[in-house]
Coordinates of C-alpha atoms in Angstrom, one line a residue:
Chain S
M39 CA 67.0 -80.9 59.7
S40 CA 64.5 -79.7 62.6
V41 CA 61.0 -78.4 61.7
T42 CA 59.6 -75.7 63.6
V43 CA 56.1 -75.8 64.2
T44 CA 54.5 -72.4 63.6
T45 CA 51.3 -71.3 65.3
G46 CA 51.6 -67.7 66.4
I47 CA 49.3 -65.7 64.5
G48 CA 51.1 -62.7 62.8
S49 CA 54.3 -65.2 62.3
V50 CA 55.8 -65.9 58.9
E51 CA 58.2 -68.7 57.8
V52 CA 59.9 -68.8 54.6
R53 CA 61.8 -72.3 54.0
G54 CA 64.3 -73.0 51.5
V55 CA 62.3 -71.1 48.7
W56 CA 63.6 -71.1 45.1
K57 CA 61.6 -69.1 42.5
E58 CA 62.2 -69.5 38.9
Y59 CA 61.9 -66.4 36.7
A60 CA 59.2 -66.4 34.2
L61 CA 60.8 -64.0 31.8
A62 CA 58.0 -62.9 29.5
S63 CA 60.5 -62.7 26.5
Q64 CA 61.3 -66.7 26.8
R65 CA 57.9 -67.6 26.5
P66 CA 55.7 -67.6 23.1
R67 CA 53.4 -64.9 23.4
T68 CA 51.1 -65.8 20.5
L69 CA 49.6 -68.9 19.1
K70 CA 51.5 -68.5 16.0
E71 CA 54.7 -68.5 17.6
A72 CA 54.0 -71.4 19.7
V73 CA 53.0 -73.4 16.7
V74 CA 56.1 -72.3 14.7
E75 CA 58.2 -73.4 17.8
A76 CA 56.4 -76.8 18.0
L77 CA 56.9 -77.4 14.2
R78 CA 60.7 -76.8 14.3
G79 CA 60.8 -79.1 17.0
R80 CA 62.4 -76.9 19.3
L81 CA 61.4 -77.6 22.8
P82 CA 61.4 -74.8 25.2
E83 CA 64.7 -76.0 26.7
R84 CA 66.2 -72.9 28.2
P85 CA 68.7 -72.2 30.8
R86 CA 66.8 -72.0 34.5
T87 CA 67.3 -68.6 35.7
W88 CA 66.4 -68.1 39.5
A89 CA 64.7 -64.7 41.0
L90 CA 65.3 -66.6 44.4
Q91 CA 67.7 -69.1 45.6
D92 CA 67.3 -71.1 48.8
V93 CA 66.0 -68.2 50.9
G94 CA 64.7 -68.8 54.5
F95 CA 63.8 -66.8 57.3
R96 CA 61.5 -66.7 60.1
I97 CA 59.6 -63.5 61.3
E98 CA 58.0 -63.6 64.8
P99 CA 54.5 -62.1 65.4
G100 CA 54.9 -58.4 66.6
E101 CA 58.0 -57.9 64.8
S102 CA 59.2 -55.2 62.4
F103 CA 61.0 -56.7 59.8
G104 CA 63.0 -55.0 57.0
I105 CA 63.7 -56.9 53.5
I106 CA 66.5 -54.7 51.8
G107 CA 68.4 -55.0 48.5
T108 CA 69.0 -53.3 45.3
N109 CA 66.7 -53.1 42.7
G110 CA 66.4 -56.8 40.9
S111 CA 67.5 -58.1 44.2
G112 CA 64.4 -60.1 44.3
K113 CA 62.5 -58.2 46.9
S114 CA 59.2 -57.8 44.8
T115 CA 59.6 -61.5 43.8
L116 CA 59.6 -62.3 47.5
L117 CA 56.6 -60.2 48.2
K118 CA 54.7 -61.8 45.5
L119 CA 55.2 -65.0 47.4
L120 CA 54.6 -63.4 51.0
T121 CA 51.1 -62.1 49.7
G122 CA 50.1 -65.3 48.0
I123 CA 50.1 -63.8 44.4
S124 CA 52.4 -66.4 43.1
K125 CA 53.7 -69.5 44.5
P126 CA 57.4 -70.6 44.9
T127 CA 58.9 -73.1 42.4
L128 CA 60.5 -74.8 45.6
G129 CA 60.0 -74.8 49.3
T130 CA 57.3 -73.3 51.6
V131 CA 56.1 -70.0 52.6
D132 CA 53.9 -70.0 55.6
V133 CA 51.7 -67.0 56.6
H134 CA 49.8 -67.1 59.6
G135 CA 47.1 -64.3 60.1
K136 CA 45.4 -61.7 57.7
V137 CA 47.8 -60.0 55.4
S138 CA 47.4 -56.5 54.1
A139 CA 50.1 -55.3 51.5
L140 CA 50.4 -51.7 50.8
L141 CA 51.3 -52.3 47.5
E142 CA 47.6 -53.3 46.9
L143 CA 46.8 -49.4 46.8
G144 CA 43.6 -48.6 44.8
A145 CA 43.1 -52.3 43.5
G146 CA 39.8 -52.3 41.8
F147 CA 39.3 -48.7 41.7
H148 CA 36.9 -47.6 39.1
P149 CA 37.2 -44.1 37.6
D150 CA 33.7 -43.8 37.1
F151 CA 32.5 -44.4 40.6
S152 CA 32.2 -42.2 43.6
G153 CA 35.0 -42.5 46.5
R154 CA 32.3 -44.0 48.7
E155 CA 31.5 -46.7 46.2
N156 CA 35.2 -47.5 45.4
T157 CA 35.8 -47.4 49.3
F158 CA 33.5 -50.3 49.7
L159 CA 34.6 -52.3 46.8
N160 CA 38.2 -52.0 47.4
G161 CA 37.3 -52.8 51.2
A162 CA 35.8 -55.8 50.0
I163 CA 38.6 -56.6 47.8
L164 CA 41.3 -56.4 50.6
G165 CA 38.7 -58.6 52.7
L166 CA 36.5 -56.4 54.5
S167 CA 32.7 -57.0 54.8
R168 CA 30.2 -54.6 54.0
S169 CA 29.7 -53.7 57.5
Q170 CA 33.1 -53.4 58.5
V171 CA 33.4 -51.0 55.7
A172 CA 30.8 -48.9 56.8
E173 CA 31.8 -49.1 60.7
R174 CA 35.2 -47.6 59.4
F175 CA 33.9 -45.5 56.8
D176 CA 33.8 -42.0 58.6
S177 CA 37.5 -43.0 60.0
I178 CA 38.7 -43.9 56.4
V179 CA 37.4 -40.4 54.8
A180 CA 38.8 -38.4 57.8
F181 CA 42.3 -40.0 57.4
A182 CA 42.3 -39.5 54.0
E183 CA 41.1 -36.0 54.5
L184 CA 38.5 -36.1 51.7
A185 CA 35.1 -35.2 53.6
D186 CA 34.3 -32.7 50.4
H187 CA 34.9 -35.1 47.8
I188 CA 34.0 -38.6 48.7
D189 CA 30.8 -38.5 46.7
Q190 CA 32.6 -37.3 43.5
P191 CA 33.7 -39.9 40.9
V192 CA 37.4 -40.8 41.4
K193 CA 38.3 -39.8 38.1
T194 CA 38.1 -36.2 39.2
Y195 CA 40.6 -36.8 41.8
S196 CA 44.1 -35.5 42.0
S197 CA 46.6 -38.4 41.9
G198 CA 47.3 -37.3 45.6
M199 CA 43.7 -37.5 46.6
Y200 CA 43.4 -40.8 45.0
M201 CA 46.5 -42.3 46.8
R202 CA 45.5 -40.8 50.0
L203 CA 42.0 -42.5 49.8
A204 CA 43.7 -45.9 48.7
F205 CA 46.4 -45.8 51.6
S206 CA 43.5 -44.8 54.1
I207 CA 41.5 -47.9 53.0
A208 CA 44.5 -50.2 53.2
V209 CA 45.4 -49.0 56.6
H210 CA 41.8 -49.5 57.8
V211 CA 42.0 -53.2 56.9
E212 CA 43.9 -53.8 60.3
P213 CA 45.7 -56.8 59.2
E214 CA 47.5 -59.0 61.5
I215 CA 50.6 -58.8 58.9
L216 CA 51.1 -55.3 57.1
I217 CA 53.2 -55.5 54.2
I218 CA 54.8 -52.1 53.0
D219 CA 56.5 -51.6 49.7
E220 CA 58.2 -48.2 49.7
V221 CA 55.0 -46.4 49.0
L222 CA 55.4 -44.0 51.9
A223 CA 56.0 -41.1 49.2
V224 CA 52.1 -40.6 49.2
G225 CA 50.8 -37.2 49.4
D226 CA 52.8 -34.3 50.8
A227 CA 55.0 -34.2 54.1
A228 CA 52.3 -33.9 56.6
F229 CA 50.3 -36.8 54.9
Q230 CA 53.6 -38.8 54.8
K231 CA 54.2 -37.9 58.5
K232 CA 50.5 -39.4 59.5
C233 CA 51.4 -42.5 57.6
I234 CA 54.5 -43.4 59.4
E235 CA 52.5 -42.3 62.6
R236 CA 50.0 -44.9 61.5
I237 CA 52.5 -47.8 61.1
H238 CA 54.0 -47.0 64.3
G239 CA 50.7 -47.2 66.1
F240 CA 50.4 -50.9 64.1
R241 CA 53.7 -51.8 65.9
R242 CA 52.4 -50.8 69.3
E243 CA 49.5 -52.8 68.8
G244 CA 51.8 -55.7 68.1
R245 CA 51.2 -56.2 64.5
T246 CA 53.8 -57.7 62.5
I247 CA 55.2 -55.2 59.8
I248 CA 57.4 -56.4 57.0
F249 CA 58.8 -53.4 55.2
V250 CA 60.5 -53.7 51.7
S251 CA 63.0 -51.0 50.6
H252 CA 66.5 -50.1 48.9
S253 CA 66.9 -47.2 51.2
H254 CA 68.4 -47.9 54.6
G255 CA 66.7 -44.7 56.3
Q256 CA 63.2 -45.7 56.7
V257 CA 64.5 -49.5 57.3
A258 CA 66.5 -48.3 60.3
E259 CA 63.4 -46.1 61.8
L260 CA 60.9 -48.4 61.4
C261 CA 62.5 -52.2 61.8
N262 CA 64.1 -54.3 64.6
R263 CA 65.2 -57.0 62.3
A264 CA 66.1 -57.1 58.9
A265 CA 67.1 -59.4 55.8
W266 CA 69.6 -58.3 52.9
L267 CA 68.9 -60.1 49.6
D268 CA 71.2 -59.6 46.8
R269 CA 70.7 -61.0 43.4
G270 CA 68.2 -63.5 44.6
V271 CA 70.5 -64.8 47.3
L272 CA 69.9 -64.1 51.3
R273 CA 73.1 -62.5 52.3
S274 CA 72.3 -61.8 56.0
V275 CA 69.5 -62.0 58.4
G276 CA 69.5 -60.6 61.7
P277 CA 69.5 -57.3 63.9
C278 CA 68.4 -54.5 61.7
E279 CA 71.6 -52.4 62.5
D280 CA 74.2 -55.2 61.9
V281 CA 72.0 -56.0 58.4
L282 CA 72.3 -52.4 57.4
V283 CA 76.0 -52.0 58.3
Q284 CA 76.9 -54.9 56.1
Y285 CA 74.6 -53.6 53.3
E286 CA 76.2 -50.3 53.4
A287 CA 79.8 -51.9 53.4
H288 CA 78.7 -53.9 50.5
L289 CA 77.4 -50.8 48.6
A290 CA 80.5 -48.7 49.5
G291 CA 82.6 -51.8 48.2
A292 CA 81.0 -52.0 44.9
G293 CA 81.2 -48.3 44.2
V294 CA 77.5 -47.7 44.1
Chain F
M221 CA 66.6 -78.5 49.2
P222 CA 62.9 -79.5 50.6
L223 CA 60.5 -80.4 48.0
S224 CA 57.5 -79.8 49.7
F225 CA 54.9 -77.5 47.9
P226 CA 52.8 -75.0 49.6
D227 CA 49.0 -75.9 49.6
A228 CA 46.1 -73.7 48.3
S229 CA 45.3 -72.4 52.1
L230 CA 48.6 -70.0 51.9
T231 CA 46.4 -67.1 52.9
T232 CA 43.9 -67.4 55.5
R233 CA 40.7 -66.2 54.1
P234 CA 38.5 -69.2 53.3
W235 CA 36.5 -69.2 50.2
L236 CA 33.2 -67.8 51.7
A237 CA 35.1 -64.5 52.6
Y238 CA 35.4 -63.9 49.2
R239 CA 31.5 -63.7 49.0
E240 CA 31.6 -59.7 49.6
M241 CA 34.2 -59.2 46.8
F242 CA 32.4 -61.5 44.3
L243 CA 29.0 -59.4 45.1
G244 CA 30.8 -56.1 45.0
L245 CA 32.5 -56.8 41.6
V246 CA 29.4 -58.0 40.2
E247 CA 27.5 -55.2 41.1
R248 CA 30.1 -52.9 39.7
E249 CA 30.1 -54.4 36.4
V250 CA 26.5 -54.2 36.2
R251 CA 26.1 -50.7 37.1
A252 CA 29.5 -49.8 35.2
R253 CA 28.1 -51.2 31.9
Y254 CA 25.7 -48.4 31.4
R255 CA 27.1 -45.3 33.3
G256 CA 27.7 -42.3 31.6
S257 CA 25.2 -43.5 28.8
F258 CA 21.7 -41.5 28.7
L259 CA 19.7 -44.3 28.3
G260 CA 21.6 -46.3 31.0
F261 CA 20.1 -49.6 32.2
L262 CA 17.4 -49.6 29.3
W263 CA 20.3 -50.7 27.0
S264 CA 20.1 -54.2 28.1
L265 CA 16.6 -54.4 26.8
L266 CA 17.2 -52.2 23.6
N267 CA 20.1 -54.0 22.3
P268 CA 18.2 -57.7 22.1
L269 CA 14.9 -55.9 20.6
L270 CA 17.1 -53.9 17.9
L271 CA 18.5 -57.4 17.3
M272 CA 15.3 -59.0 17.1
G273 CA 14.0 -56.1 14.5
I274 CA 16.9 -56.7 12.4
Y275 CA 16.6 -60.6 12.4
S276 CA 12.9 -60.4 11.9
L277 CA 13.4 -58.0 8.9
V278 CA 16.0 -60.3 7.4
F279 CA 14.5 -63.8 8.2
A280 CA 10.9 -63.1 7.9
V281 CA 10.5 -60.4 5.4
V282 CA 13.1 -60.9 3.2
M283 CA 13.6 -64.7 3.4
R284 CA 10.3 -65.2 4.3
I285 CA 10.8 -68.1 6.7
Q286 CA 7.5 -69.3 7.8
V287 CA 7.4 -70.1 11.2
P288 CA 4.5 -68.7 14.0
H289 CA 5.3 -65.8 16.4
Y290 CA 8.6 -65.8 14.5
A291 CA 9.8 -62.4 16.1
L292 CA 8.9 -64.0 19.8
M293 CA 10.9 -67.2 18.9
L294 CA 13.6 -65.2 18.0
F295 CA 13.7 -63.0 21.1
A296 CA 13.3 -66.2 23.6
G297 CA 16.4 -67.4 22.1
L298 CA 18.3 -64.4 21.7
L299 CA 18.3 -63.6 25.5
P300 CA 20.1 -66.7 26.5
W301 CA 22.3 -66.5 23.5
T302 CA 23.2 -63.0 24.5
W303 CA 23.9 -64.1 28.1
F304 CA 26.0 -66.9 26.7
S305 CA 28.1 -65.0 24.1
T306 CA 28.8 -62.0 26.3
S307 CA 29.8 -64.0 29.3
L308 CA 32.2 -65.6 27.2
A309 CA 33.5 -62.4 25.6
N310 CA 34.0 -60.9 29.3
G311 CA 34.9 -64.2 30.8
T312 CA 37.6 -65.0 28.1
A313 CA 39.1 -61.4 28.8
S314 CA 38.6 -61.5 32.4
I315 CA 42.0 -62.5 33.2
T316 CA 44.1 -60.1 31.0
A317 CA 41.9 -57.3 31.7
N318 CA 42.3 -57.5 35.3
A319 CA 46.2 -58.3 35.3
N320 CA 46.5 -55.4 37.4
L321 CA 44.5 -56.4 40.1
I322 CA 45.9 -60.1 39.7
K323 CA 49.5 -58.7 40.3
K324 CA 48.4 -56.7 43.5
V325 CA 46.1 -58.5 45.4
Y326 CA 45.7 -62.4 46.3
F327 CA 42.3 -63.8 45.6
P328 CA 40.6 -66.8 44.3
L329 CA 41.0 -65.9 40.5
E330 CA 38.1 -68.2 39.5
I331 CA 36.2 -65.1 40.9
L332 CA 36.7 -63.2 37.7
P333 CA 35.1 -65.5 35.1
L334 CA 32.4 -66.1 37.5
V335 CA 31.7 -62.4 37.8
S336 CA 31.4 -62.4 34.0
V337 CA 29.0 -65.1 34.0
S338 CA 27.1 -63.7 36.8
T339 CA 26.9 -60.1 35.7
N340 CA 25.5 -61.3 32.2
W341 CA 23.2 -63.9 34.0
V342 CA 21.8 -60.4 36.0
N343 CA 21.1 -58.6 32.6
F344 CA 19.5 -61.5 31.6
L345 CA 17.0 -61.9 34.6
F346 CA 16.4 -58.1 33.9
S347 CA 15.4 -58.6 30.4
L348 CA 12.8 -61.4 31.1
P349 CA 9.9 -59.2 32.2
V350 CA 9.9 -57.4 28.8
L351 CA 9.8 -60.9 27.2
G352 CA 7.1 -61.6 29.5
L353 CA 5.2 -58.7 28.4
F354 CA 5.4 -59.6 24.6
L355 CA 4.1 -63.0 25.4
A356 CA 1.2 -62.0 27.6
W357 CA 0.3 -59.5 24.5
E358 CA 0.4 -62.6 22.1
G359 CA -1.4 -64.5 24.7
L360 CA 1.2 -66.8 25.1
G361 CA 3.2 -67.7 28.1
P362 CA 5.1 -70.4 29.8
G363 CA 2.3 -71.2 32.7
W364 CA 3.5 -73.6 35.4
A365 CA 6.1 -74.7 33.1
I366 CA 8.0 -71.4 34.3
L367 CA 9.1 -73.3 37.2
S368 CA 11.8 -75.4 35.1
L369 CA 13.5 -71.9 34.5
P370 CA 16.1 -72.2 37.3
L371 CA 17.0 -75.5 35.9
L372 CA 17.7 -74.4 32.3
M373 CA 19.5 -71.2 33.7
A374 CA 21.7 -73.5 36.1
L375 CA 22.6 -75.7 33.2
Q376 CA 23.6 -72.8 31.2
F377 CA 25.6 -71.4 33.8
L378 CA 27.6 -74.3 34.3
L379 CA 28.2 -74.5 30.5
T380 CA 29.0 -71.2 30.3
L381 CA 31.6 -71.0 33.1
G382 CA 33.2 -74.1 32.2
V383 CA 33.9 -72.6 28.6
S384 CA 34.7 -69.2 30.1
L385 CA 37.4 -70.8 32.7
I386 CA 39.1 -72.8 29.7
L387 CA 39.0 -69.7 27.6
A388 CA 40.3 -67.3 30.1
T389 CA 43.3 -69.7 31.0
L390 CA 44.2 -70.0 27.0
N391 CA 43.7 -66.1 26.8
A392 CA 46.4 -65.2 29.7
F393 CA 48.9 -67.1 27.6
Y394 CA 47.8 -66.6 24.1
K395 CA 46.0 -63.3 23.5
D396 CA 45.2 -64.6 20.3
V397 CA 42.1 -66.4 21.8
E398 CA 40.3 -63.0 22.3
Q399 CA 40.6 -62.2 18.8
L400 CA 39.3 -65.5 17.6
L401 CA 36.4 -65.7 19.9
G402 CA 34.3 -63.2 17.6
P403 CA 34.2 -65.3 14.5
V404 CA 33.8 -68.5 16.5
L405 CA 31.0 -66.9 18.3
M406 CA 29.4 -66.1 15.1
A407 CA 29.7 -69.6 13.7
W408 CA 28.5 -70.8 17.1
F409 CA 25.2 -68.6 16.6
Y410 CA 24.3 -69.7 13.3
I411 CA 24.6 -73.6 14.5
T412 CA 22.5 -73.0 17.6
P413 CA 18.8 -72.7 16.5
V414 CA 18.1 -69.0 17.5
V415 CA 17.2 -67.4 14.1
Y416 CA 15.5 -70.8 12.8
P417 CA 13.5 -73.2 14.7
L418 CA 15.2 -76.7 15.5
S419 CA 12.9 -78.3 13.6
M420 CA 14.2 -76.6 10.3
L421 CA 17.6 -78.0 10.8
P422 CA 18.3 -80.9 7.8
A423 CA 18.5 -84.4 9.2
D424 CA 22.0 -84.8 7.9
Y425 CA 23.0 -82.0 10.4
A426 CA 21.0 -83.1 13.3
W427 CA 24.3 -84.4 14.9
L428 CA 25.0 -80.8 15.5
V429 CA 22.5 -80.8 18.2
H430 CA 24.4 -83.6 20.1
V431 CA 27.8 -81.8 20.1
N432 CA 26.5 -78.2 20.7
P433 CA 25.0 -78.1 24.2
M434 CA 23.7 -74.5 23.8
A435 CA 21.4 -76.0 20.8
P436 CA 18.9 -77.9 23.1
L437 CA 19.3 -75.3 25.5
V438 CA 18.2 -72.5 23.3
S439 CA 15.2 -74.7 22.1
A440 CA 14.3 -75.7 25.5
Y441 CA 13.7 -71.9 26.3
Q442 CA 11.8 -71.3 23.2
D443 CA 9.5 -74.2 24.0
L444 CA 9.1 -73.3 27.7
F445 CA 8.3 -69.6 27.0
L446 CA 6.1 -69.8 23.9
K447 CA 4.5 -73.0 24.3
G448 CA 4.6 -73.5 28.3
Q449 CA 6.5 -77.0 27.4
W450 CA 8.3 -78.4 30.4
P451 CA 12.1 -79.4 29.1
G452 CA 12.8 -83.3 28.8
S453 CA 14.2 -83.9 25.5
P454 CA 17.1 -86.4 25.1
A455 CA 19.5 -84.0 23.6
L456 CA 18.7 -81.5 26.7
A457 CA 19.7 -84.6 29.0
L458 CA 22.9 -84.8 27.1
A459 CA 23.6 -81.3 27.0
A460 CA 23.2 -81.4 30.6
I461 CA 25.8 -84.0 31.0
E462 CA 28.2 -82.2 28.7
A463 CA 27.5 -78.8 30.7
I464 CA 28.6 -80.7 33.8
V465 CA 31.6 -82.3 32.4
I466 CA 32.7 -78.8 30.7
A467 CA 32.6 -77.0 34.1
L468 CA 34.4 -79.6 36.0
L469 CA 37.3 -79.6 33.3
G470 CA 37.4 -76.1 33.0
L471 CA 37.7 -75.7 36.8
I472 CA 40.3 -78.3 36.7
F473 CA 42.1 -76.7 33.7
F474 CA 42.0 -73.1 35.1
R475 CA 43.2 -74.3 38.7
R476 CA 46.3 -75.9 37.7
R477 CA 47.5 -73.0 35.6
K478 CA 46.1 -70.1 37.8
F479 CA 49.2 -69.5 40.0
I480 CA 51.3 -68.5 37.1
F481 CA 48.9 -66.0 35.8
A482 CA 50.0 -62.9 37.7
E483 CA 53.6 -63.9 36.1
V484 CA 52.4 -64.1 32.5
V485 CA 49.8 -61.4 31.9

C-alpha cells in the first residue's frame, strides 16, 4: 500500500475510515441502569453497527467536492469526522488548513446579547481574533443586511435575520476549507442567491469546498468531483457528472 | 484495514488560538449572569452578604457560637466556598449544557469547565473589595500577607478545575451526577470550616482536614484576611499536593473520553 504524503494547504485525506455507531439507546443512560446492568452481570456486548465502513478518498486543494447520499447514508457522521468533532473508530482523517463549516451557524449565540456582541463571540468560537472580527465587522453586517438591528438583542430577531447574521459571520471566517451542509435554505430567494454567489467567490479564490447534500441539483451546480455514500459504504468517487448519473440510476432502480 | 489512530492535532488551530474563545466565553458568562436583573452585578455581592446574615443569625444569635469577629470569619470563608461550589455546579453541567456547541464546532472541550471555574473566580475577585471594606471597618486586615493570596487562589483553581473535569465527564454519560451534586456540596460545606472555625472540629474528626483539601484552604483564607497570617500549615501543604494530583487526574480522565462527548450528550 502506498502512502501519499499530503502537504498542500486545503487538502483532505480520508483513509480506511470505519466509524462505529454510538446508538444512544444501547448505552445505559443513568447510574441506576448502569448499576443494574453490572449486577446482572450483563456486559455491554452488542453487535457492532457501523455508520461508515472503510471509507477513503482524497480532496485536492481548490477542489469543489460533493458528498451525496440519502438520509442515513453516513454523510453527517463523515462531516463530524472532517470537522474534528468526533474521531474515527479506525483509519485516519487528515485535514490540512483552517476549516469552517456552515453547519456551525450561530454557535454560541446568546439571545440576551446584541447582534454586535454575538458577532464577536461567534467569531472567536470560529477561530477569529477580536481584531479580525473588528476588521470584518462592517462587511459582516452589510452582508447580513442588519445595519439597523445590529445593536438589538438577538432574541428580538426573526429567524431569517438570525440565520443571515450567522451565515454572514461563517463566510467571513475565510477558511481554507469550507464545509457546507445543505444550509442554503437561508433567508429569502435574494439572500440565497447572494450566498451562492459568495460560495462561487470562494471557488474562484481557490479555496476547497466540501458540499454535502441529498439533492443532486446544487451538487451539480457547485462541484467538480463527488463521492456517493450509501448506508455507510462509499459507492463511487469521481467526476461529479459520473457519480450523479450512478446515484440517480440507483435511486430510480430502488424506486425512490 | 489500517489501524493508525489520528492524533489530537487533527484541526490546525493550536491551543493558543482558542484564547479569544475562552476569554469571550468568560466575558459572556460573567455578564450574562446578571443581565436582565435590576441590581445586575450587585448580586455577586448581595448573595454572600445575605448568606452571611442568615448564618450569623443561626450560629451566632441562636446557637451562640463564641468566636471573635464571627460574621467576618464567615464572610471570609463564604467567598472562596461560593467560588468553589458554584464552579462545580456550572462545571459539572458545562458539557451537557453546551451540547449544541459541542456537536457543531470543534474546539478543545477542556475550555468549558475552565470557563466555569474562571467565571466564578472573576466573581470572587469582584467581591474582595467589600470584604476589604468590612475588615478595615473592624480594624483588621491581611497586611503584607495579602501577597500570598495568589498562591491560595492558584491552589483552589487547580483543585476546582480538577474536580470539575471529573464531574463534567461523568455527567456527560450519567446525568445523575448533576442531581447528586446538590446534597454532596451541602455535606461538603459542613465538613469544611466555613460556619465554624477549624479549631472547633473535635479531635476524632481531625482527619477530615486531610481528606478535604477545601478545609485547610478555607481556613488559610480566614487566617490570612482576619489575622494577616501567612499560609504554611502542614495540612495546607498536603492540600496543595492533593490539588495538583486531582487536577492531573481530572485532565487525564477528561481527555481520554472527550472525543465521545459529541456522540453521547
